[in-house]
Amino acid sequence: MKKRIMILALASLTISMCSCTMEINLNGSSYSASTETSISDKKEEKSDKKNEVSAEKDTDKKQNTNKKDESSSKADKKEEETTTKPTEKTTENEKIESPFDESDYPSISLGTGGVEINSDIDEKSDKELISVATDLYKLACETEWSYHVGSPYKLDYSTTVEGNFGWEYSLVDDPSITTLDDVIEDYYKVFSHAYGNDLDELYIEKNGSVYALAGDRGSDIFYEGFRITEVSRKTESEIFFTVENYYDDSSDDPHIEPVVEDTFSIVKNGNSWRVGKFKLPY
């Protein structure tokens, strides 16, 4: 009996070992298949990554090429601007003999001695005085602009000196202007001494020459024009007017007023008249 039991146990163990071997073999087979699939997938994955890296390299290369082209284009543009800018400045600031055109100012004339009114102002009606004031206001705007924005003289931008606050001033290249007083004398051909000037901030005298700040700026883009509306009062030497300056208020800017009222005056200067109280409206 014991012998039968041992035989049965050995048989069971043999079957179990065979089964285990088959399982191992099957698992080995399966593992092998699985391994092959995994290797295949990894190969494909590596191939995809290789393609991605290659594509990225191509993209980077193109971007670098584009950047180089863009940089080269900017450099060329900068060089071109550097080359042409001085020429433009020199041309822009040729000496302005006068902002005056007689056809624009029928009631006044501007000679070497300054502004002259074409008839006796004492005999003029208010309407005629407003006509004179209108011409003088236009001339005042043009003259003030020419002295304070840019310069009415030809400038040599290659010859500069440093003024107050480190600002750069350029040489006034005009043989008739050798001192600051020469600039002031020209200015007072239109404006009155009674209201002074700030030209010593814009022009300096140095090394026997005159230099201009020539600080460019844009004008008020909303400015549309002006109208002298009335003679407000008169003294023996000065006539005051009310002037309305008009601005485009179609934008959403709440700070823009469509009409700004101001006072303008003309001052007696010997036998003639000069611009007195005045503020550039743009």
PDB file of C-alpha atoms in Angstrom:
ATOM      1  CA  MET A   1       0.000   0.000   0.000  1.00  0.00           C
ATOM      2  CA  LYS A   2       2.788   2.375   0.943  1.00  0.00           C
ATOM      3  CA  LYS A   3       4.513   1.469  -2.297  1.00  0.00           C
ATOM      4  CA  ARG A   4       1.395   2.452  -4.351  1.00  0.00           C
ATOM      5  CA  ILE A   5       1.148   5.713  -2.511  1.00  0.00           C
ATOM      6  CA  MET A   6       4.797   6.544  -3.272  1.00  0.00           C
ATOM      7  CA  ILE A   7       4.338   5.646  -6.950  1.00  0.00           C
ATOM      8  CA  LEU A   8       1.272   7.873  -7.164  1.00  0.00           C
ATOM      9  CA  ALA A   9       3.151  10.703  -5.468  1.00  0.00           C
ATOM     10  CA  LEU A  10       6.083  10.356  -7.872  1.00  0.00           C
ATOM     11  CA  ALA A  11       3.704  10.335 -10.829  1.00  0.00           C
ATOM     12  CA  SER A  12       1.980  13.458  -9.538  1.00  0.00           C
ATOM     13  CA  LEU A  13       5.340  15.155  -9.040  1.00  0.00           C
ATOM     14  CA  THR A  14       6.441  14.212 -12.561  1.00  0.00           C
ATOM     15  CA  ILE A  15       3.205  15.564 -14.055  1.00  0.00           C
ATOM     16  CA  SER A  16       3.590  18.712 -12.016  1.00  0.00           C
ATOM     17  CA  MET A  17       7.181  19.179 -13.215  1.00  0.00           C
ATOM     18  CA  CYS A  18       6.130  18.583 -16.803  1.00  0.00           C
ATOM     19  CA  SER A  19       3.360  21.091 -16.388  1.00  0.00           C
ATOM     20  CA  CYS A  20       5.825  23.584 -14.901  1.00  0.00           C
ATOM     21  CA  THR A  21       8.220  22.970 -17.763  1.00  0.00           C
ATOM     22  CA  MET A  22       5.490  23.584 -20.280  1.00  0.00           C
ATOM     23  CA  GLU A  23       4.478  26.699 -18.436  1.00  0.00           C
ATOM     24  CA  ILE A  24       8.053  27.813 -18.415  1.00  0.00           C
ATOM     25  CA  ASN A  25       8.394  27.000 -22.056  1.00  0.00           C
ATOM     26  CA  LEU A  26       5.158  28.752 -22.823  1.00  0.00           C
ATOM     27  CA  ASN A  27       6.152  31.679 -20.726  1.00  0.00           C
ATOM     28  CA  GLY A  28       9.556  31.655 -22.360  1.00  0.00           C
ATOM     29  CA  SER A  29       7.842  31.623 -25.734  1.00  0.00           C
ATOM     30  CA  SER A  30       5.525  34.340 -24.678  1.00  0.00           C
ATOM     31  CA  TYR A  31       8.407  36.296 -23.169  1.00  0.00           C
ATOM     32  CA  SER A  32      10.380  35.831 -26.342  1.00  0.00           C
ATOM     33  CA  ALA A  33       7.454  37.053 -28.416  1.00  0.00           C
ATOM     34  CA  SER A  34       6.861  39.864 -26.004  1.00  0.00           C
ATOM     35  CA  THR A  35      10.536  40.779 -26.071  1.00  0.00           C
ATOM     36  CA  GLU A  36      10.562  40.796 -29.845  1.00  0.00           C
ATOM     37  CA  THR A  37       7.531  43.078 -29.892  1.00  0.00           C
ATOM     38  CA  SER A  38       9.128  45.349 -27.327  1.00  0.00           C
ATOM     39  CA  ILE A  39      12.377  45.538 -29.316  1.00  0.00           C
ATOM     40  CA  SER A  40      10.419  46.263 -32.477  1.00  0.00           C
ATOM     41  CA  ASP A  41       8.457  49.004 -30.721  1.00  0.00           C
ATOM     42  CA  LYS A  42      11.650  50.463 -29.302  1.00  0.00           C
ATOM     43  CA  LYS A  43      13.228  50.474 -32.745  1.00  0.00           C
ATOM     44  CA  GLU A  44      10.207  52.312 -34.158  1.00  0.00           C
ATOM     45  CA  GLU A  45      10.232  54.707 -31.197  1.00  0.00           C
ATOM     46  CA  LYS A  46      13.955  55.387 -31.697  1.00  0.00           C
ATOM     47  CA  SER A  47      13.315  55.942 -35.393  1.00  0.00           C
ATOM     48  CA  ASP A  48      10.489  58.396 -34.600  1.00  0.00           C
ATOM     49  CA  LYS A  49      12.663  60.227 -32.089  1.00  0.00           C
ATOM     50  CA  LYS A  50      15.474  60.366 -34.603  1.00  0.00           C
ATOM     51  CA  ASN A  51      13.086  61.883 -37.147  1.00  0.00           C
ATOM     52  CA  GLU A  52      11.790  64.356 -34.545  1.00  0.00           C
ATOM     53  CA  VAL A  53      15.327  65.400 -33.604  1.00  0.00           C
ATOM     54  CA  SER A  54      16.173  65.771 -37.277  1.00  0.00           C
ATOM     55  CA  ALA A  55      13.036  67.849 -37.867  1.00  0.00           C
ATOM     56  CA  GLU A  56      13.836  70.003 -34.831  1.00  0.00           C
ATOM     57  CA  LYS A  57      17.388  70.507 -36.072  1.00  0.00           C
ATOM     58  CA  ASP A  58      16.056  71.559 -39.491  1.00  0.00           C
ATOM     59  CA  THR A  59      13.592  73.969 -37.839  1.00  0.00           C
ATOM     60  CA  ASP A  60      16.322  75.435 -35.602  1.00  0.00           C
ATOM     61  CA  LYS A  61      18.598  75.741 -38.590  1.00  0.00           C
ATOM     62  CA  LYS A  62      15.898  77.589 -40.548  1.00  0.00           C
ATOM     63  CA  GLN A  63      15.157  79.861 -37.595  1.00  0.00           C
ATOM     64  CA  ASN A  64      18.866  80.621 -37.161  1.00  0.00           C
ATOM     65  CA  THR A  65      19.124  81.344 -40.876  1.00  0.00           C
ATOM     66  CA  ASN A  66      16.086  83.639 -40.677  1.00  0.00           C
ATOM     67  CA  LYS A  67      17.550  85.384 -37.639  1.00  0.00           C
ATOM     68  CA  LYS A  68      20.836  85.871 -39.441  1.00  0.00           C
ATOM     69  CA  ASP A  69      19.016  87.268 -42.471  1.00  0.00           C
ATOM     70  CA  GLU A  70      16.929  89.541 -40.252  1.00  0.00           C
ATOM     71  CA  SER A  71      20.004  90.668 -38.331  1.00  0.00           C
ATOM     72  CA  SER A  72      21.831  91.285 -41.579  1.00  0.00           C
ATOM     73  CA  SER A  73      18.845  93.239 -42.913  1.00  0.00           C
ATOM     74  CA  LYS A  74      18.725  95.367 -39.752  1.00  0.00           C
ATOM     75  CA  ALA A  75      22.446  96.012 -39.926  1.00  0.00           C
ATOM     76  CA  ASP A  76      22.124  97.079 -43.570  1.00  0.00           C
ATOM     77  CA  LYS A  77      19.200  99.328 -42.695  1.00  0.00           C
ATOM     78  CA  LYS A  78      21.088 100.868 -39.770  1.00  0.00           C
ATOM     79  CA  GLU A  79      24.105 101.462 -41.952  1.00  0.00           C
ATOM     80  CA  GLU A  80      21.889 103.039 -44.600  1.00  0.00           C
ATOM     81  CA  GLU A  81      20.252 105.330 -42.014  1.00  0.00           C
ATOM     82  CA  THR A  82      23.649 106.300 -40.625  1.00  0.00           C
ATOM     83  CA  THR A  83      24.799 107.141 -44.112  1.00  0.00           C
ATOM     84  CA  THR A  84      21.774 109.218 -45.143  1.00  0.00           C
ATOM     85  CA  LYS A  85      20.780 110.927 -41.906  1.00  0.00           C
ATOM     86  CA  PRO A  86      23.417 113.687 -41.791  1.00  0.00           C
ATOM     87  CA  THR A  87      22.603 114.624 -45.380  1.00  0.00           C
ATOM     88  CA  GLU A  88      18.896 114.869 -44.566  1.00  0.00           C
ATOM     89  CA  LYS A  89      19.572 117.055 -41.524  1.00  0.00           C
ATOM     90  CA  THR A  90      21.818 119.383 -43.432  1.00  0.00           C
ATOM     91  CA  THR A  91      19.218 119.759 -46.178  1.00  0.00           C
ATOM     92  CA  GLU A  92      16.348 120.250 -43.723  1.00  0.00           C
ATOM     93  CA  ASN A  93      18.066 123.036 -41.847  1.00  0.00           C
ATOM     94  CA  GLU A  94      19.258 125.203 -44.666  1.00  0.00           C
ATOM     95  CA  LYS A  95      19.097 128.840 -43.565  1.00  0.00           C
ATOM     96  CA  ILE A  96      15.507 130.033 -43.584  1.00  0.00           C
ATOM     97  CA  GLU A  97      15.788 133.565 -44.837  1.00  0.00           C
ATOM     98  CA  SER A  98      12.304 134.255 -43.502  1.00  0.00           C
ATOM     99  CA  PRO A  99       9.118 132.337 -42.811  1.00  0.00           C
ATOM    100  CA  PHE A 100       7.430 135.340 -44.389  1.00  0.00           C
ATOM    101  CA  ASP A 101       5.526 135.232 -47.658  1.00  0.00           C
ATOM    102  CA  GLU A 102       3.931 138.560 -48.580  1.00  0.00           C
ATOM    103  CA  SER A 103       0.942 136.899 -50.249  1.00  0.00           C
ATOM    104  CA  ASP A 104       0.048 135.291 -46.891  1.00  0.00           C
ATOM    105  CA  TYR A 105       0.331 138.540 -44.931  1.00  0.00           C
ATOM    106  CA  PRO A 106      -1.409 141.315 -46.905  1.00  0.00           C
ATOM    107  CA  SER A 107      -1.446 143.854 -44.061  1.00  0.00           C
ATOM    108  CA  ILE A 108       2.225 143.653 -43.028  1.00  0.00           C
ATOM    109  CA  SER A 109       5.704 143.406 -44.533  1.00  0.00           C
ATOM    110  CA  LEU A 110       8.968 142.095 -43.131  1.00  0.00           C
ATOM    111  CA  GLY A 111      12.177 143.865 -44.031  1.00  0.00           C
ATOM    112  CA  THR A 112      15.716 143.733 -42.651  1.00  0.00           C
ATOM    113  CA  GLY A 113      14.632 146.067 -39.863  1.00  0.00           C
ATOM    114  CA  GLY A 114      11.714 143.884 -38.825  1.00  0.00           C
ATOM    115  CA  VAL A 115       7.942 143.851 -39.209  1.00  0.00           C
ATOM    116  CA  GLU A 116       6.260 146.860 -40.750  1.00  0.00           C
ATOM    117  CA  ILE A 117       2.515 147.508 -40.875  1.00  0.00           C
ATOM    118  CA  ASN A 118       1.536 148.675 -44.328  1.00  0.00           C
ATOM    119  CA  SER A 119      -0.602 151.629 -43.202  1.00  0.00           C
ATOM    120  CA  ASP A 120      -1.076 153.862 -40.152  1.00  0.00           C
ATOM    121  CA  ILE A 121      -2.465 151.660 -37.409  1.00  0.00           C
ATOM    122  CA  ASP A 122      -3.946 154.600 -35.490  1.00  0.00           C
ATOM    123  CA  GLU A 123      -6.432 155.165 -38.289  1.00  0.00           C
ATOM    124  CA  LYS A 124      -7.576 151.560 -38.516  1.00  0.00           C
ATOM    125  CA  SER A 125     -10.973 150.293 -37.421  1.00  0.00           C
ATOM    126  CA  ASP A 126     -11.253 147.261 -35.113  1.00  0.00           C
ATOM    127  CA  LYS A 127     -11.976 145.094 -38.141  1.00  0.00           C
ATOM    128  CA  GLU A 128      -8.769 146.286 -39.827  1.00  0.00           C
ATOM    129  CA  LEU A 129      -6.806 145.849 -36.596  1.00  0.00           C
ATOM    130  CA  ILE A 130      -8.024 142.242 -36.374  1.00  0.00           C
ATOM    131  CA  SER A 131      -6.765 141.700 -39.930  1.00  0.00           C
ATOM    132  CA  VAL A 132      -3.316 143.040 -38.938  1.00  0.00           C
ATOM    133  CA  ALA A 133      -3.320 140.960 -35.746  1.00  0.00           C
ATOM    134  CA  THR A 134      -4.221 137.835 -37.741  1.00  0.00           C
ATOM    135  CA  ASP A 135      -1.175 138.282 -39.973  1.00  0.00           C
ATOM    136  CA  LEU A 136       1.093 138.966 -36.995  1.00  0.00           C
ATOM    137  CA  TYR A 137      -0.247 135.947 -35.100  1.00  0.00           C
ATOM    138  CA  LYS A 138       0.507 133.660 -38.065  1.00  0.00           C
ATOM    139  CA  LEU A 139       3.998 135.114 -38.371  1.00  0.00           C
ATOM    140  CA  ALA A 140       4.548 134.751 -34.612  1.00  0.00           C
ATOM    141  CA  CYS A 141       3.616 131.057 -34.758  1.00  0.00           C
ATOM    142  CA  GLU A 142       6.016 130.373 -37.622  1.00  0.00           C
ATOM    143  CA  THR A 143       8.866 132.378 -36.090  1.00  0.00           C
ATOM    144  CA  GLU A 144       8.511 130.903 -32.594  1.00  0.00           C
ATOM    145  CA  TRP A 145       8.400 127.402 -34.060  1.00  0.00           C
ATOM    146  CA  SER A 146      11.525 127.976 -36.156  1.00  0.00           C
ATOM    147  CA  TYR A 147      13.582 129.143 -33.144  1.00  0.00           C
ATOM    148  CA  HIS A 148      12.325 126.606 -30.616  1.00  0.00           C
ATOM    149  CA  VAL A 149      11.916 123.485 -32.739  1.00  0.00           C
ATOM    150  CA  GLY A 150      14.921 122.953 -34.989  1.00  0.00           C
ATOM    151  CA  SER A 151      16.588 126.199 -35.995  1.00  0.00           C
ATOM    152  CA  PRO A 152      16.081 128.969 -38.568  1.00  0.00           C
ATOM    153  CA  TYR A 153      19.794 128.644 -39.399  1.00  0.00           C
ATOM    154  CA  LYS A 154      21.857 126.029 -41.185  1.00  0.00           C
ATOM    155  CA  LEU A 155      23.526 123.769 -38.607  1.00  0.00           C
ATOM    156  CA  ASP A 156      26.729 121.745 -38.723  1.00  0.00           C
ATOM    157  CA  TYR A 157      25.793 118.565 -36.819  1.00  0.00           C
ATOM    158  CA  SER A 158      29.346 117.221 -36.963  1.00  0.00           C
ATOM    159  CA  THR A 159      30.611 120.065 -34.763  1.00  0.00           C
ATOM    160  CA  THR A 160      29.039 120.005 -31.317  1.00  0.00           C
ATOM    161  CA  VAL A 161      29.588 121.164 -27.757  1.00  0.00           C
ATOM    162  CA  GLU A 162      28.007 120.096 -24.494  1.00  0.00           C
ATOM    163  CA  GLY A 163      25.795 122.593 -22.735  1.00  0.00           C
ATOM    164  CA  ASN A 164      23.752 122.555 -19.548  1.00  0.00           C
ATOM    165  CA  PHE A 165      22.457 119.187 -18.305  1.00  0.00           C
ATOM    166  CA  GLY A 166      24.754 117.434 -20.796  1.00  0.00           C
ATOM    167  CA  TRP A 167      22.644 118.556 -23.773  1.00  0.00           C
ATOM    168  CA  GLU A 168      24.338 118.586 -27.161  1.00  0.00           C
ATOM    169  CA  TYR A 169      24.411 121.817 -29.173  1.00  0.00           C
ATOM    170  CA  SER A 170      25.326 121.983 -32.884  1.00  0.00           C
ATOM    171  CA  LEU A 171      27.320 124.716 -34.593  1.00  0.00           C
ATOM    172  CA  VAL A 172      25.331 127.471 -36.327  1.00  0.00           C
ATOM    173  CA  ASP A 173      26.907 127.487 -39.786  1.00  0.00           C
ATOM    174  CA  ASP A 174      26.013 131.043 -40.801  1.00  0.00           C
ATOM    175  CA  PRO A 175      28.593 133.834 -41.221  1.00  0.00           C
ATOM    176  CA  SER A 176      26.082 136.475 -40.054  1.00  0.00           C
ATOM    177  CA  ILE A 177      25.637 134.731 -36.674  1.00  0.00           C
ATOM    178  CA  THR A 178      28.766 134.988 -34.537  1.00  0.00           C
ATOM    179  CA  THR A 179      27.284 135.878 -31.135  1.00  0.00           C
ATOM    180  CA  LEU A 180      24.120 135.134 -29.171  1.00  0.00           C
ATOM    181  CA  ASP A 181      23.166 138.791 -29.611  1.00  0.00           C
ATOM    182  CA  ASP A 182      22.932 138.207 -33.385  1.00  0.00           C
ATOM    183  CA  VAL A 183      20.317 135.488 -32.782  1.00  0.00           C
ATOM    184  CA  ILE A 184      18.385 137.700 -30.368  1.00  0.00           C
ATOM    185  CA  GLU A 185      18.458 140.608 -32.815  1.00  0.00           C
ATOM    186  CA  ASP A 186      16.893 138.413 -35.529  1.00  0.00           C
ATOM    187  CA  TYR A 187      14.237 137.199 -33.097  1.00  0.00           C
ATOM    188  CA  TYR A 188      13.247 140.730 -32.131  1.00  0.00           C
ATOM    189  CA  LYS A 189      12.506 141.610 -35.735  1.00  0.00           C
ATOM    190  CA  VAL A 190       9.163 139.933 -35.065  1.00  0.00           C
ATOM    191  CA  PHE A 191       8.813 139.951 -31.254  1.00  0.00           C
ATOM    192  CA  SER A 192       8.902 142.798 -28.721  1.00  0.00           C
ATOM    193  CA  HIS A 193      11.658 143.283 -26.140  1.00  0.00           C
ATOM    194  CA  ALA A 194       8.871 143.993 -23.631  1.00  0.00           C
ATOM    195  CA  TYR A 195       8.154 140.289 -23.175  1.00  0.00           C
ATOM    196  CA  GLY A 196      11.709 138.942 -23.117  1.00  0.00           C
ATOM    197  CA  ASN A 197      12.866 135.604 -24.550  1.00  0.00           C
ATOM    198  CA  ASP A 198      14.312 132.244 -23.545  1.00  0.00           C
ATOM    199  CA  LEU A 199      16.860 131.980 -26.363  1.00  0.00           C
ATOM    200  CA  ASP A 200      19.803 131.582 -23.977  1.00  0.00           C
ATOM    201  CA  GLU A 201      18.424 128.097 -23.213  1.00  0.00           C
ATOM    202  CA  LEU A 202      18.327 127.164 -26.897  1.00  0.00           C
ATOM    203  CA  TYR A 203      21.522 128.868 -28.148  1.00  0.00           C
ATOM    204  CA  ILE A 204      24.909 129.169 -26.487  1.00  0.00           C
ATOM    205  CA  GLU A 205      28.061 131.061 -27.341  1.00  0.00           C
ATOM    206  CA  LYS A 206      31.292 129.070 -27.099  1.00  0.00           C
ATOM    207  CA  ASN A 207      34.779 129.125 -28.652  1.00  0.00           C
ATOM    208  CA  GLY A 208      33.889 132.261 -30.624  1.00  0.00           C
ATOM    209  CA  SER A 209      30.866 130.590 -32.283  1.00  0.00           C
ATOM    210  CA  VAL A 210      27.158 130.075 -31.667  1.00  0.00           C
ATOM    211  CA  TYR A 211      25.620 126.637 -31.120  1.00  0.00           C
ATOM    212  CA  ALA A 212      21.948 125.638 -31.244  1.00  0.00           C
ATOM    213  CA  LEU A 213      20.142 122.981 -29.232  1.00  0.00           C
ATOM    214  CA  ALA A 214      17.788 122.225 -32.147  1.00  0.00           C
ATOM    215  CA  GLY A 215      15.516 119.967 -30.124  1.00  0.00           C
ATOM    216  CA  ASP A 216      13.007 118.523 -32.580  1.00  0.00           C
ATOM    217  CA  ARG A 217       9.480 117.662 -31.530  1.00  0.00           C
ATOM    218  CA  GLY A 218       6.167 117.089 -33.252  1.00  0.00           C
ATOM    219  CA  SER A 219       3.412 119.685 -33.221  1.00  0.00           C
ATOM    220  CA  ASP A 220       0.028 119.168 -31.584  1.00  0.00           C
ATOM    221  CA  ILE A 221      -1.721 116.885 -34.095  1.00  0.00           C
ATOM    222  CA  PHE A 222      -5.142 118.016 -32.862  1.00  0.00           C
ATOM    223  CA  TYR A 223      -4.537 121.703 -33.631  1.00  0.00           C
ATOM    224  CA  GLU A 224      -6.772 122.958 -36.448  1.00  0.00           C
ATOM    225  CA  GLY A 225      -6.322 126.729 -36.561  1.00  0.00           C
ATOM    226  CA  PHE A 226      -7.170 130.032 -34.906  1.00  0.00           C
ATOM    227  CA  ARG A 227      -9.301 133.139 -35.179  1.00  0.00           C
ATOM    228  CA  ILE A 228      -8.807 136.614 -33.737  1.00  0.00           C
ATOM    229  CA  THR A 229     -12.292 137.448 -32.498  1.00  0.00           C
ATOM    230  CA  GLU A 230     -12.050 140.959 -31.049  1.00  0.00           C
ATOM    231  CA  VAL A 231      -9.970 143.890 -29.913  1.00  0.00           C
ATOM    232  CA  SER A 232     -10.203 143.503 -26.128  1.00  0.00           C
ATOM    233  CA  ARG A 233      -8.409 146.713 -25.053  1.00  0.00           C
ATOM    234  CA  LYS A 234      -5.900 149.372 -26.098  1.00  0.00           C
ATOM    235  CA  THR A 235      -3.179 151.425 -24.416  1.00  0.00           C
ATOM    236  CA  GLU A 236      -0.878 154.013 -25.909  1.00  0.00           C
ATOM    237  CA  SER A 237       1.756 151.401 -26.687  1.00  0.00           C
ATOM    238  CA  GLU A 238      -0.108 148.078 -26.864  1.00  0.00           C
ATOM    239  CA  ILE A 239      -3.245 146.578 -28.396  1.00  0.00           C
ATOM    240  CA  PHE A 240      -4.747 143.403 -26.946  1.00  0.00           C
ATOM    241  CA  PHE A 241      -6.840 140.868 -28.828  1.00  0.00           C
ATOM    242  CA  THR A 242      -8.833 137.767 -27.973  1.00  0.00           C
ATOM    243  CA  VAL A 243      -7.735 134.735 -29.961  1.00  0.00           C
ATOM    244  CA  GLU A 244      -9.534 131.405 -30.193  1.00  0.00           C
ATOM    245  CA  ASN A 245      -7.454 128.315 -30.972  1.00  0.00           C
ATOM    246  CA  TYR A 246      -9.343 125.314 -32.338  1.00  0.00           C
ATOM    247  CA  TYR A 247      -8.604 121.642 -31.700  1.00  0.00           C
ATOM    248  CA  ASP A 248     -10.058 118.414 -33.045  1.00  0.00           C
ATOM    249  CA  ASP A 249     -12.021 116.840 -30.185  1.00  0.00           C
ATOM    250  CA  SER A 250     -13.394 113.883 -32.185  1.00  0.00           C
ATOM    251  CA  SER A 251     -11.115 111.470 -30.306  1.00  0.00           C
ATOM    252  CA  ASP A 252     -12.020 109.960 -26.927  1.00  0.00           C
ATOM    253  CA  ASP A 253      -9.398 112.036 -25.111  1.00  0.00           C
ATOM    254  CA  PRO A 254     -11.280 113.936 -22.362  1.00  0.00           C
ATOM    255  CA  HIS A 255      -8.422 116.448 -21.971  1.00  0.00           C
ATOM    256  CA  ILE A 256      -8.877 117.987 -25.412  1.00  0.00           C
ATOM    257  CA  GLU A 257     -10.908 121.197 -25.431  1.00  0.00           C
ATOM    258  CA  PRO A 258     -12.305 122.120 -28.846  1.00  0.00           C
ATOM    259  CA  VAL A 259     -11.798 125.853 -28.270  1.00  0.00           C
ATOM    260  CA  VAL A 260      -9.074 127.422 -26.119  1.00  0.00           C
ATOM    261  CA  GLU A 261      -9.275 131.171 -25.647  1.00  0.00           C
ATOM    262  CA  ASP A 262      -6.102 133.203 -25.166  1.00  0.00           C
ATOM    263  CA  THR A 263      -4.825 136.783 -25.192  1.00  0.00           C
ATOM    264  CA  PHE A 264      -2.574 138.113 -27.949  1.00  0.00           C
ATOM    265  CA  SER A 265      -1.051 141.575 -28.172  1.00  0.00           C
ATOM    266  CA  ILE A 266       1.033 143.782 -30.416  1.00  0.00           C
ATOM    267  CA  VAL A 267       3.435 146.328 -28.946  1.00  0.00           C
ATOM    268  CA  LYS A 268       4.502 149.673 -30.390  1.00  0.00           C
ATOM    269  CA  ASN A 269       8.174 149.648 -31.359  1.00  0.00           C
ATOM    270  CA  GLY A 270       9.229 153.130 -32.488  1.00  0.00           C
ATOM    271  CA  ASN A 271       7.243 153.753 -35.638  1.00  0.00           C
ATOM    272  CA  SER A 272       6.325 150.105 -36.041  1.00  0.00           C
ATOM    273  CA  TRP A 273       4.822 147.231 -34.047  1.00  0.00           C
ATOM    274  CA  ARG A 274       6.028 143.890 -32.730  1.00  0.00           C
ATOM    275  CA  VAL A 275       4.370 140.773 -31.340  1.00  0.00           C
ATOM    276  CA  GLY A 276       3.877 141.126 -27.574  1.00  0.00           C
ATOM    277  CA  LYS A 277       1.928 138.662 -25.432  1.00  0.00           C
ATOM    278  CA  PHE A 278       1.915 135.367 -27.273  1.00  0.00           C
ATOM    279  CA  LYS A 279       1.869 131.623 -26.655  1.00  0.00           C
ATOM    280  CA  LEU A 280       2.528 129.036 -29.347  1.00  0.00           C
ATOM    281  CA  PRO A 281      -0.756 127.099 -29.612  1.00  0.00           C
ATOM    282  CA  TYR A 282       0.680 123.816 -30.919  1.00  0.00           C
TER     283      TYR A 282
END
